[in-house]
Short mmCIF file of C-alpha atoms in Angstrom, two decimals:
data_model
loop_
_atom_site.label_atom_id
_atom_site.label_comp_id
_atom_site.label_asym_id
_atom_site.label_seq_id
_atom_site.Cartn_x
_atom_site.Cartn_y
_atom_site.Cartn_z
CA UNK A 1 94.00 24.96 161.30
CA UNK A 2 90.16 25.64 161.75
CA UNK A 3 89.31 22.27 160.69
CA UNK A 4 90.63 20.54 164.38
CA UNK A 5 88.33 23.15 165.95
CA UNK A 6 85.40 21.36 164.60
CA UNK A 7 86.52 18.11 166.64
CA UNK A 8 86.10 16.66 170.02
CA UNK A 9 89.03 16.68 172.48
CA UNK A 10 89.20 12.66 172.44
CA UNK A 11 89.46 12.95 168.39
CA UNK A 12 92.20 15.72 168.68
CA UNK A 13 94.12 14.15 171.57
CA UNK A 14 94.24 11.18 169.05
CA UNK A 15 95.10 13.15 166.11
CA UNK A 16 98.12 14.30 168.33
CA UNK A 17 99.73 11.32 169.22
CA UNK A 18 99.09 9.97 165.46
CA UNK A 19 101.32 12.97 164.63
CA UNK A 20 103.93 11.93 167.32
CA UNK A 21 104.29 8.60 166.23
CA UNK A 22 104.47 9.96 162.70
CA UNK A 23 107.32 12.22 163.46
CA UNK A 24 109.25 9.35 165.35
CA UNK A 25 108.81 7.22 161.99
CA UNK A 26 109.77 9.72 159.45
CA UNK A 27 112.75 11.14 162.08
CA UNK A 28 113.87 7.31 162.45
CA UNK A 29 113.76 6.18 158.45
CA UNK A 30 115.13 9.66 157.52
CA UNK A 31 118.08 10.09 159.69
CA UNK A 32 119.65 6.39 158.14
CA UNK A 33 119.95 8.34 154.73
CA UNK A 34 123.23 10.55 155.11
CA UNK A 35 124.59 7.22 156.92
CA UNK A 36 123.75 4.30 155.24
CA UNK A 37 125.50 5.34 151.10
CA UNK A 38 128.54 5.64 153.24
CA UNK A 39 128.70 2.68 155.37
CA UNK A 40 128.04 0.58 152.18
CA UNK A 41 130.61 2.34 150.61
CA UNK A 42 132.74 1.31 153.48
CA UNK A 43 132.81 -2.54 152.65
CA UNK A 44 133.88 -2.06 149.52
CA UNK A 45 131.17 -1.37 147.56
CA UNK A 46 131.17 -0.07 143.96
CA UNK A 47 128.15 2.55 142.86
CA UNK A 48 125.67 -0.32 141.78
CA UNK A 49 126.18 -2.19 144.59
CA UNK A 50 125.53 0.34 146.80
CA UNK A 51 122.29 0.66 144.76
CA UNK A 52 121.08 -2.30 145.02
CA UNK A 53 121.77 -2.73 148.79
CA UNK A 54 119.82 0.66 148.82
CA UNK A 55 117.12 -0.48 146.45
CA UNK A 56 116.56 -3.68 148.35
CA UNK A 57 114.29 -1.47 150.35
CA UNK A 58 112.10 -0.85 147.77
CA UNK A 59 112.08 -4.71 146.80
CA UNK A 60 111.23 -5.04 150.84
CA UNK A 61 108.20 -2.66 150.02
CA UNK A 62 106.95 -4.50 147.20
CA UNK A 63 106.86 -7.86 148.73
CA UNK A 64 105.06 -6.86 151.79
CA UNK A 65 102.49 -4.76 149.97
CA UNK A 66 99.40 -6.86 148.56
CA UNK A 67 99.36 -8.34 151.91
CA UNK A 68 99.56 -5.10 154.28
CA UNK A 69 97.60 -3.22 152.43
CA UNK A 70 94.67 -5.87 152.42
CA UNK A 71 95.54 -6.49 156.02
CA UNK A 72 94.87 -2.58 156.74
CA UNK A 73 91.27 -3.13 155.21
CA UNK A 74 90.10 -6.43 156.82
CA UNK A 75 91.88 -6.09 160.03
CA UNK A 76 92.44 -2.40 160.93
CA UNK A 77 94.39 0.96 160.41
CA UNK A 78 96.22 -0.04 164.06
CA UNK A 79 97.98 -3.08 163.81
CA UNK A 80 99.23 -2.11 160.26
CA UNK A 81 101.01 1.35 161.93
CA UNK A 82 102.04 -0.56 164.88
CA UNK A 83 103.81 -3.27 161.77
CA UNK A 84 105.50 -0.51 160.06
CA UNK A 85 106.63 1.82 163.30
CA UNK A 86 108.16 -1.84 164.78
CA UNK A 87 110.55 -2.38 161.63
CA UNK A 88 111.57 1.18 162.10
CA UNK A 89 112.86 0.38 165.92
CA UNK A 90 114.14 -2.78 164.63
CA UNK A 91 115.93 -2.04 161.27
CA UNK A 92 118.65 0.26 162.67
CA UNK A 93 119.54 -2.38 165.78
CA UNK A 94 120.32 -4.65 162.25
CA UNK A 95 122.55 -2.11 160.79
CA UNK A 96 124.62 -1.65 163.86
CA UNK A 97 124.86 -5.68 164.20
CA UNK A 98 126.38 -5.65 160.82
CA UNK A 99 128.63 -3.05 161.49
CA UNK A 100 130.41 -4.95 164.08
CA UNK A 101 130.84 -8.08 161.59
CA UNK A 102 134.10 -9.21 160.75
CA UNK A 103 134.92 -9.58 156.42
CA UNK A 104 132.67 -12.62 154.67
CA UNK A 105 134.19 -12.89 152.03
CA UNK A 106 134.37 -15.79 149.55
CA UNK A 107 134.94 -16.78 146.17
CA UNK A 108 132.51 -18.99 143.77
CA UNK A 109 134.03 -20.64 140.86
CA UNK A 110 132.93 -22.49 137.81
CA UNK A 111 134.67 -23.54 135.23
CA UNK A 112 137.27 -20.46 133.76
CA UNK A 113 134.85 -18.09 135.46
CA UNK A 114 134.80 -16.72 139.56
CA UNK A 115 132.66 -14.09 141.71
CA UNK A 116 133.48 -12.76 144.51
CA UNK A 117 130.96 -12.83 147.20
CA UNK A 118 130.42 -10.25 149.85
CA UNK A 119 128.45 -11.84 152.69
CA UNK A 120 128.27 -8.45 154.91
CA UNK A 121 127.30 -7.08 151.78
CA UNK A 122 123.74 -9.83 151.53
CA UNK A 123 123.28 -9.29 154.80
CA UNK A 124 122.90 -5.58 154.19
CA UNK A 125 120.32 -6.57 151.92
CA UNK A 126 118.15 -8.97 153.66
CA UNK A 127 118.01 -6.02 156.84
CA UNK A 128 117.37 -3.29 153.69
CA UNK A 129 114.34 -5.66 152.46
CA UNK A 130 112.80 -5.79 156.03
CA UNK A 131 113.64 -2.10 156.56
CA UNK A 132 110.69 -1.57 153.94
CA UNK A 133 108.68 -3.39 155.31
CA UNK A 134 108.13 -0.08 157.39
CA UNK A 135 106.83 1.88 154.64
CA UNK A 136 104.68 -0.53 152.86
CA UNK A 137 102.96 -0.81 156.56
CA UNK A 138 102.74 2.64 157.79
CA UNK A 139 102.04 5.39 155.08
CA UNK A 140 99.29 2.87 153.79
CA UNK A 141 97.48 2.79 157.40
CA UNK A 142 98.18 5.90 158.40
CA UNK A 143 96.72 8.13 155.29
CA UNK A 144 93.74 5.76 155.44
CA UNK A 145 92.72 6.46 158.97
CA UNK A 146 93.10 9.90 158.46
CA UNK A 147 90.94 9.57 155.52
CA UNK A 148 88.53 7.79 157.58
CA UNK A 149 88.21 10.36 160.05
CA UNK A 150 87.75 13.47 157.28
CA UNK A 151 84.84 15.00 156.11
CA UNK A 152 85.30 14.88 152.54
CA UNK A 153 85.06 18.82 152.18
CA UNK A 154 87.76 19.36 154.11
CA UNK A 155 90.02 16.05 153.22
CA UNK A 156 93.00 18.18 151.59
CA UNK A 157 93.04 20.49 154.61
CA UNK A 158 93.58 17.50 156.87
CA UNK A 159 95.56 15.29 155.02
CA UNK A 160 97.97 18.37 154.22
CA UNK A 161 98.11 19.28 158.33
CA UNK A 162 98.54 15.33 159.34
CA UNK A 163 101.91 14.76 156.67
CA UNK A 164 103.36 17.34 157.99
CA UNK A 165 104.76 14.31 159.77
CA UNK A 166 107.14 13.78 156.43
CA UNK A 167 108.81 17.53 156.28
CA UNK A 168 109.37 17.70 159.61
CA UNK A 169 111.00 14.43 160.24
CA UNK A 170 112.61 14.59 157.11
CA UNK A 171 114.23 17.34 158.53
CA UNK A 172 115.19 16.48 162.12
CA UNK A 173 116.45 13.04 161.03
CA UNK A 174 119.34 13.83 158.03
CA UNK A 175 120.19 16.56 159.94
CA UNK A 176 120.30 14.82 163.69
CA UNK A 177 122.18 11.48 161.70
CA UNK A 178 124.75 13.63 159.67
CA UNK A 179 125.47 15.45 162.76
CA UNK A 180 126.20 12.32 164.78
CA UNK A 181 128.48 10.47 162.37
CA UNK A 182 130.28 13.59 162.42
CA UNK A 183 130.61 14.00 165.54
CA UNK A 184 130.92 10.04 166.83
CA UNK A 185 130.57 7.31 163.87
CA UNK A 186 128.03 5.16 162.24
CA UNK A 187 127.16 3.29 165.97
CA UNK A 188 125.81 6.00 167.66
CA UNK A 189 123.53 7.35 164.50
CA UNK A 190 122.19 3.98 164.51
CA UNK A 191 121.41 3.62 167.78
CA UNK A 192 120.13 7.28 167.90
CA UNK A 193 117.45 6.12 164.85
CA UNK A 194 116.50 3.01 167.03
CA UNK A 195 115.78 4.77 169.95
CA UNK A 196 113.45 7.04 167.71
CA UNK A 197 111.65 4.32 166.45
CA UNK A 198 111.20 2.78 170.17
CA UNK A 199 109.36 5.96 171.29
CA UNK A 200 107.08 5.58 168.01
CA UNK A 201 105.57 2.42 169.19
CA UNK A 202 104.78 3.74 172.49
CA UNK A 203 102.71 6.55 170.67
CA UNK A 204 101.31 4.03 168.49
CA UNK A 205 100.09 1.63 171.04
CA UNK A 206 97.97 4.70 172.69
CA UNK A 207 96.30 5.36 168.80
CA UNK A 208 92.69 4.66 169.00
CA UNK A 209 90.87 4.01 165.31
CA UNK A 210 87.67 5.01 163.98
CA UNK A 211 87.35 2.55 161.02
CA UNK A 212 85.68 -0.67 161.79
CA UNK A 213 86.56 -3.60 159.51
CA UNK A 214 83.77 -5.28 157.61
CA UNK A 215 83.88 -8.57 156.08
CA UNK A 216 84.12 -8.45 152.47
CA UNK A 217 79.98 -9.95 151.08
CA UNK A 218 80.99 -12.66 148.14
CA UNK A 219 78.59 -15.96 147.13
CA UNK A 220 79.77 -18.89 148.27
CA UNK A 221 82.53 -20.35 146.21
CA UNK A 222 83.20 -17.33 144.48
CA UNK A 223 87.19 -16.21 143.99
CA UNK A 224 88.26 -13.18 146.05
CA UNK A 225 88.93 -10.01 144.27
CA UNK A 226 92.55 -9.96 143.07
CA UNK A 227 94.74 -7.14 144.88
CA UNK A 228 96.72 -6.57 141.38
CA UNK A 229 93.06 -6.56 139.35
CA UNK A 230 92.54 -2.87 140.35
CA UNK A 231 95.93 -1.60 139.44
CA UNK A 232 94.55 -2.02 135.66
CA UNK A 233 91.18 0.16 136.77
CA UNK A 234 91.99 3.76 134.82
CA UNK A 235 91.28 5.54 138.67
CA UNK A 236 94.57 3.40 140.10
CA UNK A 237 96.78 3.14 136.51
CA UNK A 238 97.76 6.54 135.54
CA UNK A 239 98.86 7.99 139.31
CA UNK A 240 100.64 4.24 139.78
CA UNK A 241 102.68 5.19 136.48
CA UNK A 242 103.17 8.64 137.79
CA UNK A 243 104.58 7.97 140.93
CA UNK A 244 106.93 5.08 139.38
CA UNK A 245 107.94 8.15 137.62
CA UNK A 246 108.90 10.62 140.82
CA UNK A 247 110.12 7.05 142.92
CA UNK A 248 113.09 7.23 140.26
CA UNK A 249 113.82 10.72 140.99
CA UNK A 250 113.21 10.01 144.90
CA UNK A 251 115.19 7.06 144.84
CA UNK A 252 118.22 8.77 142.76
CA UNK A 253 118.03 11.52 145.31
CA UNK A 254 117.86 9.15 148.67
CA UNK A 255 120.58 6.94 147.31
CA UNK A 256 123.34 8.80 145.56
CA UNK A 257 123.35 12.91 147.02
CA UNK A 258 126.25 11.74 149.75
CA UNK A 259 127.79 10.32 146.86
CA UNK A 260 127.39 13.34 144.72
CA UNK A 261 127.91 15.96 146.75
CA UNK A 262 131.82 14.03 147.46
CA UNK A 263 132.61 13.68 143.86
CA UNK A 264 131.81 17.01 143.10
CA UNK A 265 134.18 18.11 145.58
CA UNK A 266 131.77 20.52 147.24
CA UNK A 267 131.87 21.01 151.13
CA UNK A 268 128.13 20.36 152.33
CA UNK A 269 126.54 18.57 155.22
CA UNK A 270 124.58 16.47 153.21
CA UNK A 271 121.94 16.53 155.95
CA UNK A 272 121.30 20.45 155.37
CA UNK A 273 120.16 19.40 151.94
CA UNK A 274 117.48 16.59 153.23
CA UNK A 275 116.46 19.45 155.90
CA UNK A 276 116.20 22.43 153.68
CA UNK A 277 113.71 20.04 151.24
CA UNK A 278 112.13 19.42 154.31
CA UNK A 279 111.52 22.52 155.55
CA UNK A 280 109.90 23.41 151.89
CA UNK A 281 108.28 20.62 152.26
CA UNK A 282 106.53 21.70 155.69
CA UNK A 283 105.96 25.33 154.17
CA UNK A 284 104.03 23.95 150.94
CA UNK A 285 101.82 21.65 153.01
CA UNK A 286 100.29 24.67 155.08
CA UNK A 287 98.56 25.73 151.63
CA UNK A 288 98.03 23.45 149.37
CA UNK A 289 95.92 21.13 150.87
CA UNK A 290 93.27 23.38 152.13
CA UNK A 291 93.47 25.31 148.70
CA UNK A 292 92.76 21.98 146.80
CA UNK A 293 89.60 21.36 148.80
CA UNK A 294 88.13 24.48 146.73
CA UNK A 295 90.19 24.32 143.48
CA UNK A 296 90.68 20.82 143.18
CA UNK A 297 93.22 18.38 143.13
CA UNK A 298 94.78 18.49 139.50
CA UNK A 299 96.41 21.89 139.21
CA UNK A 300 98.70 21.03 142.50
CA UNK A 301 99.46 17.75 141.31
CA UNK A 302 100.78 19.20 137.85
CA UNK A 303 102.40 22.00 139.47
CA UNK A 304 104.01 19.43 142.04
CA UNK A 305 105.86 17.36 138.78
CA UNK A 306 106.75 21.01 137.30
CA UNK A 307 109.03 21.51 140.13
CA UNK A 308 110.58 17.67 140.64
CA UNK A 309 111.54 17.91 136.89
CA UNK A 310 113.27 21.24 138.24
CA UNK A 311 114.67 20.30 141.00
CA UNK A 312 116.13 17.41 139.39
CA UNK A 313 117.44 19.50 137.10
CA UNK A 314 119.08 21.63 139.32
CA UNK A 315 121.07 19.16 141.14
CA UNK A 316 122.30 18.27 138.05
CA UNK A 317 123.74 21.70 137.11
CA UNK A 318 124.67 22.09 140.77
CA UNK A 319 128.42 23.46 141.35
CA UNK A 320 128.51 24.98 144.56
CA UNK A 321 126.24 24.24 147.99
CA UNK A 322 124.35 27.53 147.40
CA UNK A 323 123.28 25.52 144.40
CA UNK A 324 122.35 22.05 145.90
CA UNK A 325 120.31 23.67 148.80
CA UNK A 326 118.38 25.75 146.07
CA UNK A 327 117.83 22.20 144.59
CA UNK A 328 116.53 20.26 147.89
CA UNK A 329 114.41 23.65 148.78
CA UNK A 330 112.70 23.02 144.97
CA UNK A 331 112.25 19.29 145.70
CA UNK A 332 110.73 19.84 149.11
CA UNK A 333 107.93 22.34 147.40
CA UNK A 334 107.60 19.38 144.98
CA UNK A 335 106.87 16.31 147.38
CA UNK A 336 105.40 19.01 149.61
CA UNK A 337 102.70 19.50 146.65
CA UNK A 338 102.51 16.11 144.75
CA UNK A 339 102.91 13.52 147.67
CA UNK A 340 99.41 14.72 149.62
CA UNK A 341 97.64 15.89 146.74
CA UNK A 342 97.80 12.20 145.27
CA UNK A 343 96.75 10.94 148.51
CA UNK A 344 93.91 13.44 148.70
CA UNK A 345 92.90 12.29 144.99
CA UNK A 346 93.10 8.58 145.85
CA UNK A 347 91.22 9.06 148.75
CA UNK A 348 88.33 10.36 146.57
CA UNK A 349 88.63 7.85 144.47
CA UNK A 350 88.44 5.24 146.91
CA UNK A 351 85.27 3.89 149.33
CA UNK A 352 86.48 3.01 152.83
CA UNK A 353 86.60 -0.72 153.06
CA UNK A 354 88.85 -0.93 149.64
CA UNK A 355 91.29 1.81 150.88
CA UNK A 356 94.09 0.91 152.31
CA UNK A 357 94.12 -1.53 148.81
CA UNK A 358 93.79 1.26 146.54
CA UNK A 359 96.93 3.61 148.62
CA UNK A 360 98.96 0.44 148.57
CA UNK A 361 98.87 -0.71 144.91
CA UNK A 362 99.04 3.13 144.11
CA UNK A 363 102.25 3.41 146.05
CA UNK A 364 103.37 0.03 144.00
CA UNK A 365 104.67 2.49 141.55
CA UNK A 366 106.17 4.73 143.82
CA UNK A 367 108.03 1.66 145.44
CA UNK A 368 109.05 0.25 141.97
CA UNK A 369 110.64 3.26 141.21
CA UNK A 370 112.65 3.24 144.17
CA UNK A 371 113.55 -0.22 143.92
CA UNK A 372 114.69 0.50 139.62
CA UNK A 373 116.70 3.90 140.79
CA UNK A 374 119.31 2.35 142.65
CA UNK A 375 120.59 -0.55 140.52
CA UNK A 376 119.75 0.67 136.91
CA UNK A 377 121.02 4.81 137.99
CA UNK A 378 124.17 3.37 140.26
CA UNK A 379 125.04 1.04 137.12
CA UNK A 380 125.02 4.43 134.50
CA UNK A 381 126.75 5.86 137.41
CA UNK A 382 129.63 3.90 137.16
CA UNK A 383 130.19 4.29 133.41
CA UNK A 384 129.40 8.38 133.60
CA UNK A 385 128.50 10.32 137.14
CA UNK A 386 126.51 10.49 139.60
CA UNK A 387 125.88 14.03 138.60
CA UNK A 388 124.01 12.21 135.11
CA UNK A 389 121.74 10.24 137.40
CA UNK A 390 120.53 13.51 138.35
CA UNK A 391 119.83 14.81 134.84
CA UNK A 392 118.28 11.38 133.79
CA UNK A 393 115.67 11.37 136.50
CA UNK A 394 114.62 15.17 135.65
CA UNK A 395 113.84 13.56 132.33
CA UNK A 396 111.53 10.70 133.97
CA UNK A 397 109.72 13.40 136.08
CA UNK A 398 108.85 15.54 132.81
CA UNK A 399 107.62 12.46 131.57
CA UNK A 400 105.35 11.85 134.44
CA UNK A 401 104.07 15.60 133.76
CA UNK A 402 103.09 14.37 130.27
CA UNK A 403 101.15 11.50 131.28
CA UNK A 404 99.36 13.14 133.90
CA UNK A 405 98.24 16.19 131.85
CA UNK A 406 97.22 13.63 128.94
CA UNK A 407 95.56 10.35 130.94
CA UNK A 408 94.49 11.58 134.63
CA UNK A 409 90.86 11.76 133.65
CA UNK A 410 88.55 9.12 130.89
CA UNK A 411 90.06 10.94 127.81
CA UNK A 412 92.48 13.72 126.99
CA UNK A 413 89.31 16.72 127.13
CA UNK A 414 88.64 15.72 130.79
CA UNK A 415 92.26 15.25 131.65
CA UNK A 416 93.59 18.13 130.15
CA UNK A 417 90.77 20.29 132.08
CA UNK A 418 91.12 18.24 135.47
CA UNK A 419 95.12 18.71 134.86
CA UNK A 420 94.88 22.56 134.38
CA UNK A 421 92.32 22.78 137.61
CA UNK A 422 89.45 23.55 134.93
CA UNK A 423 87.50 20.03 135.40
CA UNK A 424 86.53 17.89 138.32
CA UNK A 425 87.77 14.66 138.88
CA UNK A 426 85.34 11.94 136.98
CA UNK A 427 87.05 9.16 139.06
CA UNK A 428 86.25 10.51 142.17
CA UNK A 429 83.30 8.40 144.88
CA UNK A 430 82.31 12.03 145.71
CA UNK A 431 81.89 14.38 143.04
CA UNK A 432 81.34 17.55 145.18
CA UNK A 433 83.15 21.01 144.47
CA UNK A 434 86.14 20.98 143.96
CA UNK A 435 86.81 17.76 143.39
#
């Protein structure tokens, strides 16, 4: 961790309570996932509802997007965290409120034809949709100040150290909620999360920010660029489709491994599985992003899909908990390599005052794949397993290998060499080593 050395003890104290307040957000979003499956489930809830009450998240995310991420551009890094670290103290306070609700239940008829309506059950979704709100506000702002901050040779190192953030609260959260609904009920891991998220906007509200917003130079009259124009640019397309790809797999994984784990009859704190990814997750990010500052970004990207198309994989074979923790260790190494290293790449790829535009229609795809996984893998669910989901979403990830190795660069030469770690990266702003 050399790299901090080279700063000034305002700049690190900074950095530190950046990382606080990222810990409190990733610990408070986290800890609702062993929790959440199963207090749907309680109302009643078949397998595709509880997707889409899980998936309204996502829909949450995409909503809120354009706007934050232009937002984080014209107006600041700052107020876009302290957005995103709010709806995390806020969401859970909403999940307990609906816990205490009695049965809305009614029935719409037409005709020969009726559906019954479960009003706890919209309600879920509307506090699901705002939950996202979270994410579409925080990851956005907070990789692009770090961004700001780094010198562009050592931008992997940095970015690797600062999300850190993710493994670790990914692993104190599952593990901190599954431990309180087993030892109280869903209450008291709600209120728990809440609390989390409270402390995260007190670290926020200290966060001082380097990037200074400029106004945007256009002739008078002219249009203003279009947020969803760029998505089309070849630099934002091909990691967009990519991470639509791995958002399935996350969002099968985030939505249905309580549910798994119970119909396969195997004995497992769910939690352990969410904290053993984490902790591979933590391990990965120690290397990889100070490696990629000399050997490039493309070679830990492809090796990052290689092993969510085998992690997937695994959990779908998975018969015993030995089994499913090997799987969550794999998937932690995976998000531990892919998640940063696209970050890193977009961040090369991107000039500061179109940044925090260029992360957020980037993570469009990641969101849309969420926001797919639930509904369309809780529907196949219900006509075959929850085990399947797993095997279908190892397929999507080996697809997302493909397209990576064959359209990350301006044709299949350059892609296949910037892929392999053989080429630079002909999108990047900054073409030096490396890169």
């Amino acid at each position: 961790m050399r790299v901090f050395a080279s700063f000034d003890s305002a700049l690190r104290w900074n950095l530190g309570i950046l990382f606080a307040a990222g810990l409190c957000f990733w610990a408070g979003l986290a800890g609702l996932l062993p929790t959440l499956p199963l207090f749907i489930e309680t109302l009643g809830a078949t397998g595709s509802q509880i997707g889409i009450v899980m998936a309204s998240f996502a829909f949450g995310l995409l909503v809120a997007r354009p706007w934050l991420s232009r937002l984080a551009d014209e107006q600041g890094r700052k107020l876009v965290l302290m957005i995103g670290i709010v709806a995390i103290a806020i969401a859970p306070f909403l999940y307990l409120f609906a816990l205490y609700l009695p049965p809305l239940e009614w029935q719409l008829s037409w005709g020969d034809r009726s559906l019954d309506v479960n009003g706890v059950l919209l309600l879920l979704m509307a506090f699901r949709a705002f939950h996202g709100l979270s994410i579409a506000a925080f990851v956005v702002a907070y990789s692009a100040l770090i961004i700001d901050i780094s010198p562009p040779a050592n931008r992997g190192e940095l970015i690797g150290y600062m999300s850190l953030v993710n493994p670790i609260g990914m692993a104190l959260g599952p593990a901190l909620g599954g431990f309180l609904l087993e030892w109280n009920d869903f209450s008291v891991a709600f209120i728990a999360m809440g609390i989390l998220g409270i402390m995260g906007v007190l670290c926020i509200s200290q966060v001082k920010e380097s990037y200074t917003p400029t106004m945007e130079r256009r002739l008078p009259g002219a249009p203003r660029p279009q947020f969803w124009s760029l998505l089309l640019t070849p630099r934002v397309r091909t990691p967009a489709f990519m991470l639509l790809l791995v958002g399935l797999a996350f969002g099968t994984l985030s939505t249905f491994i309580p549910l798994f784990v119970r119909e396969a009859g195997i004995d497992l704190n769910v939690g352990l599985i969410y904290s053993t990814s984490a902790i591979a997750s933590f391990g990965i990010r120690l290397m990889v992003g100070r490696a990629s500052d000399r050997l490039g970004r493309g070679r830990f990207i492809t090796a990052g899909l290689l092993l969510y198309t085998l992690s997937m994989l695994t959990f779908w074979q998975a018969e015993s908990a030995q089994v499913l923790l090997l799987a969550g260790l794999i998937q932690g190494a995976a998000a531990g390599t892919f998640i940063p290293m696209v970050a890193a790449m977009m961040g090369d790829r991107s000039a500061a005052h179109e940044r925090g535009k260029v992360f957020g229609l980037v993570m469009v795809g990641f969101d849309v794949g969420i926001a797919f996984a639930g509904p369309v893998f809780g529907t196949f669910a219900d006509f075959v397993s929850y085990r399947g989901c797993f095997g279908l979403s190892g397929l999507m990830t080996l697809l997302g290998l493909l397209v990576f190795i064959t359209t990350s660069s301006k044709d299949l030469d350059h892609s296949l060499r910037f892929s392999l770690g053989q080429g630079r990266d002909l999108y990047a702003v900054d073409l030096s080593p490396g890169k």
